[in-house]
Coordinates of N, CA and C in Angstrom, one line a residue:
X1 N 39.9 -60.2 -47.7 CA 40.6 -59.1 -48.3 C 42.1 -59.3 -48.1
X2 N 42.9 -59.3 -49.2 CA 44.3 -59.5 -49.1 C 45.0 -58.1 -48.8
X3 N 45.9 -58.1 -47.8 CA 46.7 -56.9 -47.5 C 48.2 -57.2 -47.8
X4 N 48.8 -56.2 -48.4 CA 50.2 -56.2 -48.6 C 50.8 -55.0 -47.9
X5 N 51.8 -55.2 -47.1 CA 52.4 -54.2 -46.3 C 53.9 -54.1 -46.6
X6 N 54.3 -52.9 -47.1 CA 55.7 -52.7 -47.4 C 56.5 -52.1 -46.3
X7 N 57.8 -52.3 -46.3 CA 58.6 -51.6 -45.3 C 60.0 -51.6 -45.9
X8 N 60.9 -50.7 -45.4 CA 62.3 -50.7 -45.8 C 62.7 -49.5 -46.6
X9 N 61.8 -48.7 -47.0 CA 62.2 -47.5 -47.8 C 63.0 -46.5 -46.9
X10 N 63.5 -45.5 -47.6 CA 64.3 -44.5 -46.9 C 65.1 -43.6 -47.8
X11 N 66.1 -43.0 -47.2 CA 66.9 -42.1 -48.0 C 68.4 -42.6 -48.0
X12 N 69.0 -42.6 -49.1 CA 70.4 -43.1 -49.3 C 71.1 -42.3 -50.3
X13 N 72.4 -42.3 -50.2 CA 73.2 -41.7 -51.3 C 73.4 -42.6 -52.5
X14 N 73.6 -42.0 -53.6 CA 73.9 -42.8 -54.8 C 75.0 -43.8 -54.6
X15 N 74.8 -45.0 -55.0 CA 75.8 -46.0 -54.8 C 75.4 -46.9 -53.6
X16 N 74.5 -46.4 -52.8 CA 74.1 -47.2 -51.6 C 73.1 -48.3 -51.9
X17 N 72.7 -48.9 -50.8 CA 71.7 -50.0 -50.9 C 70.5 -49.9 -50.0
X18 N 69.4 -50.4 -50.4 CA 68.2 -50.5 -49.5 C 67.6 -51.9 -49.8
X19 N 66.9 -52.4 -48.8 CA 66.1 -53.6 -48.9 C 64.7 -53.4 -48.6
X20 N 63.8 -53.6 -49.5 CA 62.4 -53.5 -49.3 C 61.8 -54.9 -49.0
X21 N 60.8 -54.9 -48.1 CA 60.1 -56.1 -47.8 C 58.6 -55.8 -47.9
X22 N 57.9 -56.9 -48.3 CA 56.4 -56.8 -48.4 C 55.9 -58.1 -47.8
X23 N 55.0 -57.9 -46.8 CA 54.4 -59.1 -46.1 C 53.0 -59.1 -46.5
X24 N 52.6 -60.3 -46.9 CA 51.2 -60.6 -47.4 C 50.3 -61.2 -46.3
X25 N 49.0 -60.9 -46.3 CA 48.2 -61.4 -45.3 C 47.6 -62.8 -45.7
X26 N 48.1 -63.4 -46.8 CA 47.7 -64.7 -47.1 C 48.9 -65.4 -47.7
X27 N 48.8 -66.7 -48.0 CA 50.0 -67.5 -48.5 C 50.4 -66.9 -49.8
X28 N 51.7 -66.6 -49.9 CA 52.2 -66.0 -51.1 C 52.3 -67.0 -52.3
X29 N 52.3 -68.3 -51.9 CA 52.4 -69.3 -53.0 C 51.0 -69.5 -53.7
X30 N 50.0 -68.8 -53.2 CA 48.7 -68.8 -53.9 C 48.7 -67.8 -55.1
X31 N 49.6 -66.9 -55.1 CA 49.7 -65.9 -56.2 C 50.4 -66.4 -57.4
X32 N 49.9 -65.9 -58.6 CA 50.6 -66.3 -59.8 C 51.9 -65.5 -60.0
X33 N 51.8 -64.2 -59.7 CA 52.9 -63.3 -59.7 C 52.9 -62.4 -58.5
X34 N 54.1 -62.1 -58.0 CA 54.3 -61.0 -57.0 C 55.3 -60.1 -57.6
X35 N 55.2 -58.8 -57.4 CA 56.0 -57.8 -58.1 C 56.2 -56.6 -57.3
X36 N 57.2 -55.8 -57.8 CA 57.5 -54.5 -57.3 C 57.3 -53.5 -58.5
X37 N 56.6 -52.5 -58.2 CA 56.4 -51.4 -59.1 C 56.9 -50.1 -58.5
X38 N 57.1 -49.1 -59.3 CA 57.5 -47.8 -58.7 C 56.9 -46.7 -59.5
X39 N 56.7 -45.6 -58.8 CA 56.1 -44.4 -59.5 C 56.9 -43.1 -59.0
X40 N 57.5 -42.5 -59.9 CA 58.2 -41.2 -59.6 C 57.2 -40.1 -59.9
X41 N 57.5 -38.9 -59.3 CA 56.6 -37.8 -59.5 C 56.4 -37.4 -61.0
X42 N 55.2 -37.3 -61.5 CA 55.0 -36.9 -62.9 C 55.1 -38.0 -63.9
X43 N 55.4 -39.3 -63.4 CA 55.6 -40.4 -64.3 C 54.6 -41.5 -64.0
X44 N 54.4 -42.4 -65.0 CA 53.5 -43.5 -64.8 C 54.1 -44.6 -63.9
X45 N 53.3 -45.4 -63.3 CA 53.8 -46.5 -62.5 C 54.4 -47.5 -63.5
X46 N 55.6 -48.0 -63.1 CA 56.3 -48.9 -63.9 C 56.7 -50.1 -63.2
X47 N 56.8 -51.3 -63.9 CA 57.2 -52.5 -63.2 C 58.7 -52.5 -63.1
X48 N 59.2 -52.9 -61.9 CA 60.6 -53.0 -61.6 C 61.1 -54.4 -61.6
X49 N 60.4 -55.3 -60.9 CA 60.8 -56.7 -60.9 C 59.6 -57.5 -60.5
X50 N 59.6 -58.8 -60.9 CA 58.5 -59.7 -60.6 C 59.0 -61.1 -60.4
X51 N 58.2 -61.9 -59.7 CA 58.6 -63.3 -59.6 C 57.4 -64.1 -59.9
X52 N 57.6 -65.1 -60.8 CA 56.5 -66.0 -61.2 C 56.5 -67.1 -60.2
X53 N 55.4 -67.4 -59.5 CA 55.4 -68.4 -58.4 C 55.7 -69.8 -58.9
X54 N 55.2 -70.2 -60.1 CA 55.4 -71.5 -60.5 C 56.8 -71.6 -61.2
X55 N 57.8 -72.1 -60.4 CA 59.1 -72.2 -60.9 C 60.1 -71.1 -60.4
X56 N 59.5 -70.0 -60.0 CA 60.3 -69.0 -59.3 C 61.1 -68.1 -60.3
X57 N 60.7 -68.0 -61.6 CA 61.4 -67.2 -62.5 C 61.3 -65.7 -62.1
X58 N 62.4 -65.0 -62.2 CA 62.4 -63.6 -61.9 C 62.6 -62.8 -63.1
X59 N 61.9 -61.6 -63.1 CA 61.9 -60.7 -64.3 C 62.3 -59.3 -63.8
X60 N 63.0 -58.6 -64.6 CA 63.5 -57.3 -64.2 C 63.4 -56.3 -65.4
X61 N 63.1 -55.1 -65.0 CA 63.2 -54.0 -66.1 C 64.6 -53.8 -66.4
X62 N 64.8 -53.3 -67.6 CA 66.2 -53.0 -68.1 C 67.0 -52.0 -67.2
X63 N 66.2 -51.1 -66.6 CA 66.8 -50.1 -65.7 C 67.5 -50.6 -64.5
X64 N 67.0 -51.8 -64.0 CA 67.4 -52.3 -62.7 C 68.2 -53.6 -62.8
X65 N 68.1 -54.2 -64.0 CA 68.8 -55.5 -64.2 C 70.2 -55.4 -63.8
X66 N 70.6 -56.4 -62.9 CA 72.0 -56.4 -62.5 C 72.2 -55.7 -61.2
X67 N 71.3 -54.8 -60.8 CA 71.4 -54.0 -59.6 C 70.4 -54.5 -58.5
X68 N 69.2 -54.9 -58.9 CA 68.2 -55.3 -58.0 C 68.0 -56.8 -58.0
X69 N 67.6 -57.3 -56.9 CA 67.3 -58.8 -56.8 C 65.9 -59.0 -56.1
X70 N 65.0 -59.7 -56.7 CA 63.7 -60.0 -56.1 C 63.8 -61.4 -55.5
X71 N 63.2 -61.6 -54.4 CA 63.2 -62.9 -53.8 C 61.9 -63.1 -53.0
X72 N 61.5 -64.3 -52.8 CA 60.2 -64.6 -52.1 C 60.4 -65.7 -51.1
X73 N 59.9 -65.5 -49.9 CA 60.0 -66.5 -48.9 C 58.5 -66.9 -48.5
X74 N 58.1 -68.0 -49.1 CA 56.7 -68.4 -48.9 C 56.4 -68.9 -47.4
X75 N 57.5 -69.3 -46.7 CA 57.3 -69.7 -45.3 C 56.9 -68.5 -44.4
X76 N 57.3 -67.3 -44.9 CA 57.0 -66.0 -44.2 C 56.1 -65.1 -44.9
X77 N 55.5 -65.6 -46.0 CA 54.6 -64.8 -46.8 C 55.2 -63.4 -47.2
X78 N 56.5 -63.4 -47.6 CA 57.3 -62.2 -47.7 C 57.9 -62.1 -49.1
X79 N 57.8 -61.0 -49.7 CA 58.5 -60.6 -50.9 C 59.5 -59.6 -50.6
X80 N 60.7 -59.7 -51.2 CA 61.8 -58.8 -50.8 C 62.4 -58.3 -52.1
X81 N 62.9 -57.0 -52.1 CA 63.6 -56.4 -53.2 C 64.9 -55.8 -52.6
X82 N 66.0 -56.5 -53.0 CA 67.3 -55.9 -52.6 C 67.8 -55.0 -53.7
X83 N 68.1 -53.8 -53.3 CA 68.5 -52.7 -54.3 C 69.9 -52.3 -54.0
X84 N 70.8 -52.5 -54.9 CA 72.2 -52.1 -54.8 C 72.5 -51.1 -55.8
X85 N 73.6 -50.4 -55.6 CA 74.1 -49.4 -56.5 C 73.0 -48.5 -57.0
X86 N 72.3 -47.9 -56.0 CA 71.2 -47.1 -56.3 C 71.6 -45.8 -57.0
X87 N 70.7 -45.3 -57.8 CA 71.0 -44.1 -58.6 C 69.9 -43.1 -58.3
X88 N 70.1 -41.8 -58.6 CA 69.1 -40.8 -58.3 C 67.8 -41.1 -59.0
X89 N 67.9 -41.7 -60.2 CA 66.7 -42.0 -61.0 C 65.9 -43.1 -60.4
X90 N 66.4 -43.8 -59.4 CA 65.6 -44.8 -58.7 C 64.6 -44.2 -57.7
X91 N 64.8 -42.9 -57.5 CA 63.9 -42.2 -56.5 C 62.4 -42.3 -57.0
X92 N 61.6 -42.9 -56.1 CA 60.2 -43.1 -56.4 C 59.5 -43.7 -55.2
X93 N 58.2 -43.8 -55.3 CA 57.4 -44.6 -54.3 C 57.4 -46.0 -54.9
X94 N 57.7 -47.0 -54.1 CA 57.8 -48.4 -54.5 C 56.6 -49.1 -53.9
X95 N 55.9 -49.9 -54.8 CA 54.7 -50.6 -54.4 C 54.9 -52.1 -54.6
X96 N 54.4 -52.8 -53.6 CA 54.4 -54.3 -53.8 C 53.0 -54.6 -54.4
X97 N 53.0 -55.6 -55.3 CA 51.7 -56.0 -55.9 C 51.7 -57.5 -56.1
X98 N 50.5 -58.0 -56.2 CA 50.3 -59.5 -56.4 C 49.0 -59.7 -57.2
X99 N 49.1 -60.8 -57.9 CA 47.9 -61.3 -58.7 C 47.9 -62.8 -58.7
X100 N 46.7 -63.3 -59.0 CA 46.5 -64.7 -59.2 C 46.8 -65.1 -60.6
X101 N 46.5 -64.2 -61.6 CA 46.6 -64.5 -63.0 C 48.1 -64.9 -63.3
X102 N 48.2 -66.0 -64.0 CA 49.5 -66.5 -64.4 C 49.8 -66.1 -65.9
X103 N 48.8 -65.7 -66.6 CA 49.0 -65.3 -68.0 C 49.2 -63.8 -68.1
X104 N 49.8 -63.3 -69.1 CA 50.0 -61.9 -69.3 C 51.3 -61.4 -68.8
X105 N 51.6 -60.2 -69.3 CA 52.9 -59.6 -69.0 C 53.1 -59.3 -67.5
X106 N 54.3 -59.6 -67.0 CA 54.5 -59.4 -65.6 C 54.5 -57.9 -65.2
X107 N 54.8 -57.0 -66.2 CA 54.9 -55.6 -65.9 C 53.7 -54.8 -66.1
X108 N 52.6 -55.4 -66.5 CA 51.3 -54.7 -66.7 C 50.6 -54.4 -65.4
X109 N 50.6 -53.2 -64.9 CA 50.0 -52.9 -63.6 C 48.5 -53.3 -63.5
X110 N 47.8 -53.1 -64.6 CA 46.4 -53.3 -64.6 C 46.0 -54.8 -64.3
X111 N 46.9 -55.7 -64.5 CA 46.7 -57.1 -64.2 C 46.8 -57.5 -62.8
X112 N 47.3 -56.6 -61.9 CA 47.5 -56.9 -60.5 C 46.3 -56.6 -59.7
X113 N 45.9 -57.5 -58.8 CA 44.7 -57.3 -58.0 C 44.9 -56.6 -56.7
X114 N 46.1 -56.8 -56.2 CA 46.4 -56.4 -54.8 C 47.6 -55.5 -54.8
X115 N 47.5 -54.4 -54.0 CA 48.6 -53.5 -53.9 C 48.8 -53.0 -52.5
X116 N 50.1 -52.8 -52.2 CA 50.5 -52.2 -50.9 C 50.3 -50.7 -50.9
X117 N 50.6 -50.1 -49.8 CA 50.4 -48.6 -49.7 C 51.5 -47.9 -50.2
X118 N 52.6 -48.5 -50.5 CA 53.8 -47.8 -51.0 C 54.8 -47.4 -50.0
X119 N 56.1 -47.4 -50.3 CA 57.1 -46.9 -49.5 C 58.1 -46.0 -50.3
X120 N 58.5 -44.9 -49.7 CA 59.3 -43.9 -50.4 C 60.8 -44.3 -50.4
X121 N 61.4 -44.3 -51.6 CA 62.8 -44.5 -51.7 C 63.4 -43.2 -52.3
X122 N 64.3 -42.6 -51.7 CA 64.9 -41.3 -52.1 C 66.4 -41.5 -52.2
X123 N 67.0 -41.3 -53.4 CA 68.4 -41.5 -53.6 C 69.0 -40.1 -54.0
X124 N 70.0 -39.6 -53.2 CA 70.6 -38.3 -53.5 C 71.9 -38.5 -54.2
X125 N 72.1 -37.7 -55.2 CA 73.4 -37.8 -55.9 C 74.5 -36.9 -55.4

């Protein structure tokens, strides 16, 4: 059973920064994709950023492009999301996710096999 454990959430004022980390219980280079999703109250879960293991290509949603950076350290089995210039609309529970499948959209939640428990990010304006 693969476990993903997130940390680093919290409360911050608009314009501030937070860094989320996700530690996997198995080698992260075994995954096809690792990603961050978020879910705000009353909204569907949405893809924020993902990293394709083969080649390391990063993908971002339009809402966070230029503000968030996803990175992966395979030596530590860790996925990180650096979030800068946070906005009130970034408030959500953030989930780490992973899958072996290399085909298909990076942002489709149903393609991911493994999920963390989530970490709350609250941005006050």
